[in-house]
């Protein structure tokens, strides 16, 4: 199913994100993760891959996306980055996705590292336009950043870039993780004023341990509201309590977003079945109630 159609039939779309196992880990581990997540009945599951997007990583992404559709009858969304890739690289990957019955793509620039760089695509909008021209049967999603992309001079410039991405063919947006809903609401006001009319899903990552918090800060620069910082400081030396508090914080954040008419929730599961299950069970009746109203 085209992801865009989900938003036409539901008030609140609920989706999950998983990632392929590391090079040193058996791919069987993701099978166990997907088996555990299947009963949560998300509207779709997106599949990412690591920085750089090597050929092996792309193959794993495609394999897992195909499995999600064929084995569990859940719609998959395949991530696709373009840094370090030629147009021919992208054509070949699109052809393979189509052969596997995967028709939804999250088009991303990807992180520029010493091992890759700009070849044929400079921005995600360039990738989206290329996909649209090469094969219009793909549905293209894109990323957005409530606190601004790290490479943008300011949030207004980032919104202008986002408009270019949507104009290039992106029909649905997923936000980077954030912990302060006020940032999301302010961002949505700017999105609306810019004339961006596609549905925006809020990307939520439950933070359940100190190491994850440190990685989160270093990778994306998301700001922490005072109540989040107080939570972390209070339970920093009690891993079990911090996990419970992190799940509760994410759940409260999601409920507030739904109460304020968010179009979708995209849960970054970090392949943690228990956490995803606890959060999903806490919000499933709320989402179902909203979707009865359509």
Short mmCIF file of C-alpha atoms in Angstrom, two decimals:
data_model
loop_
_atom_site.label_atom_id
_atom_site.label_comp_id
_atom_site.label_asym_id
_atom_site.label_seq_id
_atom_site.Cartn_x
_atom_site.Cartn_y
_atom_site.Cartn_z
CA UNK A 1 0.00 0.00 0.00
CA UNK A 2 1.10 3.53 -0.76
CA UNK A 3 1.85 5.16 2.62
CA UNK A 4 0.15 8.34 1.48
CA UNK A 5 -3.18 6.48 1.37
CA UNK A 6 -2.87 5.55 5.05
CA UNK A 7 -3.11 9.21 5.94
CA UNK A 8 -6.22 9.55 3.80
CA UNK A 9 -7.97 6.78 5.75
CA UNK A 10 -6.76 7.43 9.33
CA UNK A 11 -6.58 10.39 11.67
CA UNK A 12 -3.50 8.98 13.43
CA UNK A 13 -1.01 6.68 11.70
CA UNK A 14 1.25 4.59 13.94
CA UNK A 15 4.56 3.21 12.67
CA UNK A 16 7.80 1.68 13.91
CA UNK A 17 11.43 1.87 12.83
CA UNK A 18 13.97 -0.95 12.97
CA UNK A 19 17.57 -1.25 11.83
CA UNK A 20 19.57 -4.17 10.39
CA UNK A 21 22.04 -5.90 12.71
CA UNK A 22 25.65 -4.80 12.77
CA UNK A 23 28.19 -6.48 10.52
CA UNK A 24 29.39 -8.68 13.38
CA UNK A 25 25.86 -9.80 14.32
CA UNK A 26 23.79 -12.49 12.66
CA UNK A 27 20.86 -11.25 10.60
CA UNK A 28 18.76 -13.76 12.55
CA UNK A 29 18.59 -11.20 15.37
CA UNK A 30 16.36 -8.93 13.28
CA UNK A 31 14.06 -11.89 12.56
CA UNK A 32 13.54 -12.26 16.31
CA UNK A 33 12.86 -8.52 16.62
CA UNK A 34 10.30 -8.51 13.81
CA UNK A 35 8.62 -11.62 15.22
CA UNK A 36 8.23 -9.78 18.53
CA UNK A 37 6.91 -6.60 16.90
CA UNK A 38 4.45 -8.23 14.52
CA UNK A 39 1.65 -8.40 17.10
CA UNK A 40 1.75 -4.63 17.65
CA UNK A 41 0.09 -4.20 14.25
CA UNK A 42 1.79 -0.96 13.15
CA UNK A 43 0.58 0.70 9.97
CA UNK A 44 4.08 0.35 8.56
CA UNK A 45 7.66 -0.44 9.59
CA UNK A 46 10.60 1.51 8.23
CA UNK A 47 14.02 -0.08 7.83
CA UNK A 48 17.16 1.99 8.15
CA UNK A 49 20.82 1.21 7.58
CA UNK A 50 24.10 2.55 8.94
CA UNK A 51 26.04 5.63 7.96
CA UNK A 52 27.64 5.34 4.55
CA UNK A 53 25.08 2.90 3.21
CA UNK A 54 27.47 0.20 1.95
CA UNK A 55 26.26 -2.31 -0.61
CA UNK A 56 26.01 -4.99 2.07
CA UNK A 57 23.94 -2.69 4.30
CA UNK A 58 21.61 -1.81 1.43
CA UNK A 59 21.13 -5.49 0.65
CA UNK A 60 20.20 -6.16 4.29
CA UNK A 61 17.75 -3.26 4.24
CA UNK A 62 16.10 -4.62 1.10
CA UNK A 63 16.00 -8.17 2.48
CA UNK A 64 14.39 -7.06 5.75
CA UNK A 65 11.86 -4.80 4.01
CA UNK A 66 10.86 -7.70 1.77
CA UNK A 67 10.50 -9.99 4.78
CA UNK A 68 8.25 -7.51 6.60
CA UNK A 69 5.87 -7.50 3.65
CA UNK A 70 5.93 -11.16 2.64
CA UNK A 71 6.10 -12.78 6.08
CA UNK A 72 4.14 -10.39 8.28
CA UNK A 73 1.92 -8.58 5.76
CA UNK A 74 2.98 -5.20 7.17
CA UNK A 75 3.85 -2.43 4.76
CA UNK A 76 7.61 -1.70 4.74
CA UNK A 77 9.37 1.59 4.07
CA UNK A 78 12.98 1.29 2.93
CA UNK A 79 15.45 4.02 3.86
CA UNK A 80 17.65 5.18 1.01
CA UNK A 81 20.56 7.62 1.33
CA UNK A 82 22.31 9.21 -1.62
CA UNK A 83 25.72 10.47 -0.47
CA UNK A 84 28.47 8.40 -1.99
CA UNK A 85 26.07 6.99 -4.61
CA UNK A 86 25.89 7.42 -8.36
CA UNK A 87 22.64 7.62 -10.27
CA UNK A 88 23.26 4.09 -11.50
CA UNK A 89 23.68 2.88 -7.90
CA UNK A 90 20.30 4.34 -7.05
CA UNK A 91 18.64 2.92 -10.18
CA UNK A 92 19.87 -0.58 -9.32
CA UNK A 93 18.62 -0.32 -5.74
CA UNK A 94 15.23 0.98 -6.86
CA UNK A 95 14.93 -1.89 -9.32
CA UNK A 96 15.67 -4.41 -6.59
CA UNK A 97 13.14 -2.83 -4.22
CA UNK A 98 10.50 -3.03 -6.90
CA UNK A 99 11.30 -6.68 -7.58
CA UNK A 100 10.78 -7.37 -3.88
CA UNK A 101 7.43 -5.54 -3.86
CA UNK A 102 8.69 -2.61 -1.77
CA UNK A 103 7.09 0.59 -3.05
CA UNK A 104 7.67 3.07 -0.21
CA UNK A 105 11.00 4.86 0.30
CA UNK A 106 12.32 7.29 2.91
CA UNK A 107 14.67 9.45 0.84
CA UNK A 108 17.61 10.85 2.83
CA UNK A 109 20.86 12.58 2.07
CA UNK A 110 22.78 10.57 4.67
CA UNK A 111 25.77 11.54 6.77
CA UNK A 112 28.83 12.75 4.90
CA UNK A 113 31.89 10.91 6.21
CA UNK A 114 35.56 10.66 5.18
CA UNK A 115 34.64 7.48 3.30
CA UNK A 116 31.94 9.03 1.14
CA UNK A 117 30.96 12.36 -0.33
CA UNK A 118 28.76 14.13 -2.82
CA UNK A 119 28.79 12.36 -6.19
CA UNK A 120 25.54 12.78 -8.13
CA UNK A 121 23.25 13.96 -5.32
CA UNK A 122 23.80 16.91 -3.00
CA UNK A 123 20.49 16.96 -1.13
CA UNK A 124 17.61 14.64 -0.28
CA UNK A 125 15.46 16.79 -2.56
CA UNK A 126 17.74 15.82 -5.47
CA UNK A 127 17.23 12.15 -4.62
CA UNK A 128 13.46 12.57 -4.34
CA UNK A 129 13.27 14.30 -7.73
CA UNK A 130 15.40 11.55 -9.29
CA UNK A 131 13.22 8.76 -7.88
CA UNK A 132 10.07 10.53 -9.04
CA UNK A 133 11.44 10.87 -12.56
CA UNK A 134 12.90 7.36 -12.74
CA UNK A 135 9.83 5.50 -11.48
CA UNK A 136 6.73 7.38 -10.39
CA UNK A 137 5.22 4.23 -8.85
CA UNK A 138 7.32 4.72 -5.70
CA UNK A 139 5.87 6.68 -2.81
CA UNK A 140 8.52 8.98 -1.34
CA UNK A 141 8.74 10.01 2.30
CA UNK A 142 11.26 12.45 3.75
CA UNK A 143 12.80 13.60 7.01
CA UNK A 144 12.28 16.90 8.80
CA UNK A 145 13.82 18.53 11.84
CA UNK A 146 11.70 20.33 14.48
CA UNK A 147 14.79 22.05 15.90
CA UNK A 148 16.41 22.63 12.50
CA UNK A 149 18.93 20.58 10.53
CA UNK A 150 22.48 20.87 11.82
CA UNK A 151 23.70 22.12 8.42
CA UNK A 152 21.07 24.86 8.09
CA UNK A 153 21.88 28.42 9.14
CA UNK A 154 18.55 28.66 10.99
CA UNK A 155 15.11 27.06 11.19
CA UNK A 156 13.66 29.33 8.50
CA UNK A 157 16.31 28.27 6.00
CA UNK A 158 15.64 24.66 6.92
CA UNK A 159 11.91 25.11 6.27
CA UNK A 160 12.73 26.53 2.83
CA UNK A 161 14.82 23.44 2.09
CA UNK A 162 11.96 21.27 3.34
CA UNK A 163 9.57 22.97 0.92
CA UNK A 164 11.97 22.12 -1.95
CA UNK A 165 11.94 18.48 -0.80
CA UNK A 166 8.14 18.34 -0.82
CA UNK A 167 7.98 20.10 -4.19
CA UNK A 168 10.39 17.45 -5.52
CA UNK A 169 7.89 14.68 -4.76
CA UNK A 170 7.91 13.88 -1.03
CA UNK A 171 4.36 13.09 0.12
CA UNK A 172 4.90 12.37 3.84
CA UNK A 173 7.39 13.57 6.44
CA UNK A 174 8.86 11.99 9.58
CA UNK A 175 10.58 14.14 12.17
CA UNK A 176 13.91 13.58 13.79
CA UNK A 177 13.49 12.63 17.44
CA UNK A 178 12.69 15.42 19.89
CA UNK A 179 11.87 15.59 23.59
CA UNK A 180 10.06 18.91 23.88
CA UNK A 181 6.65 18.95 22.18
CA UNK A 182 6.65 22.74 22.14
CA UNK A 183 9.44 22.59 19.55
CA UNK A 184 7.25 20.36 17.41
CA UNK A 185 4.23 22.67 17.66
CA UNK A 186 6.32 25.73 16.78
CA UNK A 187 7.80 23.82 13.85
CA UNK A 188 4.35 22.83 12.60
CA UNK A 189 3.24 26.46 12.66
CA UNK A 190 6.16 27.34 10.40
CA UNK A 191 5.48 24.36 8.13
CA UNK A 192 1.87 25.47 7.67
CA UNK A 193 2.86 29.08 6.96
CA UNK A 194 5.35 27.83 4.34
CA UNK A 195 2.52 26.12 2.47
CA UNK A 196 3.70 22.58 3.19
CA UNK A 197 0.55 20.46 3.22
CA UNK A 198 1.83 16.87 3.47
CA UNK A 199 1.21 14.86 6.68
CA UNK A 200 3.96 15.01 9.30
CA UNK A 201 4.63 12.14 11.69
CA UNK A 202 6.30 12.86 15.02
CA UNK A 203 9.41 10.72 15.55
CA UNK A 204 9.65 9.59 19.17
CA UNK A 205 12.57 7.76 20.75
CA UNK A 206 12.13 6.41 24.28
CA UNK A 207 15.39 7.00 26.13
CA UNK A 208 15.90 4.14 28.56
CA UNK A 209 19.57 4.27 29.61
CA UNK A 210 22.40 6.76 30.18
CA UNK A 211 24.53 5.58 27.26
CA UNK A 212 21.61 6.17 24.90
CA UNK A 213 21.19 9.70 26.23
CA UNK A 214 24.85 10.48 25.58
CA UNK A 215 24.68 9.07 22.04
CA UNK A 216 21.49 11.02 21.37
CA UNK A 217 23.08 14.32 22.33
CA UNK A 218 26.20 13.70 20.25
CA UNK A 219 24.33 12.50 17.16
CA UNK A 220 21.38 14.84 16.75
CA UNK A 221 21.72 17.69 19.21
CA UNK A 222 18.08 17.47 20.36
CA UNK A 223 17.47 19.71 23.35
CA UNK A 224 16.17 18.37 26.65
CA UNK A 225 13.31 20.08 28.50
CA UNK A 226 13.79 20.69 32.22
CA UNK A 227 11.49 17.82 33.27
CA UNK A 228 13.45 15.39 31.11
CA UNK A 229 16.76 16.46 32.64
CA UNK A 230 15.29 16.15 36.14
CA UNK A 231 14.12 12.63 35.32
CA UNK A 232 17.55 11.59 34.06
CA UNK A 233 19.37 13.09 37.04
CA UNK A 234 16.98 11.52 39.55
CA UNK A 235 17.31 7.97 38.20
CA UNK A 236 20.79 8.08 36.67
CA UNK A 237 22.12 5.45 39.07
CA UNK A 238 19.10 3.16 38.92
CA UNK A 239 18.88 1.54 35.44
CA UNK A 240 15.54 -0.16 36.08
CA UNK A 241 13.88 3.03 37.32
CA UNK A 242 15.41 5.07 34.49
CA UNK A 243 14.04 2.63 31.93
CA UNK A 244 10.54 2.84 33.41
CA UNK A 245 10.76 6.63 33.61
CA UNK A 246 11.98 6.89 30.01
CA UNK A 247 9.09 4.76 28.75
CA UNK A 248 6.62 6.82 30.81
CA UNK A 249 8.08 10.07 29.45
CA UNK A 250 7.79 8.90 25.83
CA UNK A 251 4.23 7.67 26.42
CA UNK A 252 3.19 10.99 27.97
CA UNK A 253 4.82 12.83 25.07
CA UNK A 254 2.88 10.73 22.53
CA UNK A 255 -0.46 11.21 24.28
CA UNK A 256 0.04 14.97 24.31
CA UNK A 257 0.85 14.94 20.60
CA UNK A 258 -2.26 12.89 19.80
CA UNK A 259 -4.40 15.22 21.90
CA UNK A 260 -3.07 18.05 19.75
CA UNK A 261 -4.00 16.35 16.47
CA UNK A 262 -0.63 15.01 15.32
CA UNK A 263 -1.08 13.08 12.05
CA UNK A 264 1.12 10.19 13.08
CA UNK A 265 3.56 8.71 15.59
CA UNK A 266 6.76 7.06 14.35
CA UNK A 267 8.41 5.11 17.18
CA UNK A 268 12.17 4.64 16.95
CA UNK A 269 12.27 1.17 18.55
CA UNK A 270 16.05 0.70 18.59
CA UNK A 271 15.07 -2.97 18.00
CA UNK A 272 13.85 -3.14 21.61
CA UNK A 273 10.71 -5.25 21.54
CA UNK A 274 9.84 -4.86 25.23
CA UNK A 275 9.97 -1.06 25.12
CA UNK A 276 7.98 -0.86 21.89
CA UNK A 277 5.39 -3.25 23.28
CA UNK A 278 4.91 -1.35 26.54
CA UNK A 279 4.46 1.97 24.77
CA UNK A 280 2.19 0.56 22.06
CA UNK A 281 -0.05 -1.14 24.61
CA UNK A 282 -0.37 2.15 26.51
CA UNK A 283 -1.52 4.16 23.49
CA UNK A 284 -3.31 1.64 21.26
CA UNK A 285 -6.80 2.37 22.60
CA UNK A 286 -6.21 6.11 22.27
CA UNK A 287 -5.17 5.80 18.64
CA UNK A 288 -8.07 3.43 17.92
CA UNK A 289 -10.52 5.91 19.42
CA UNK A 290 -9.17 8.71 17.24
CA UNK A 291 -9.40 6.58 14.11
CA UNK A 292 -13.04 5.70 14.84
CA UNK A 293 -13.84 9.41 14.50
CA UNK A 294 -12.81 9.67 10.86
#
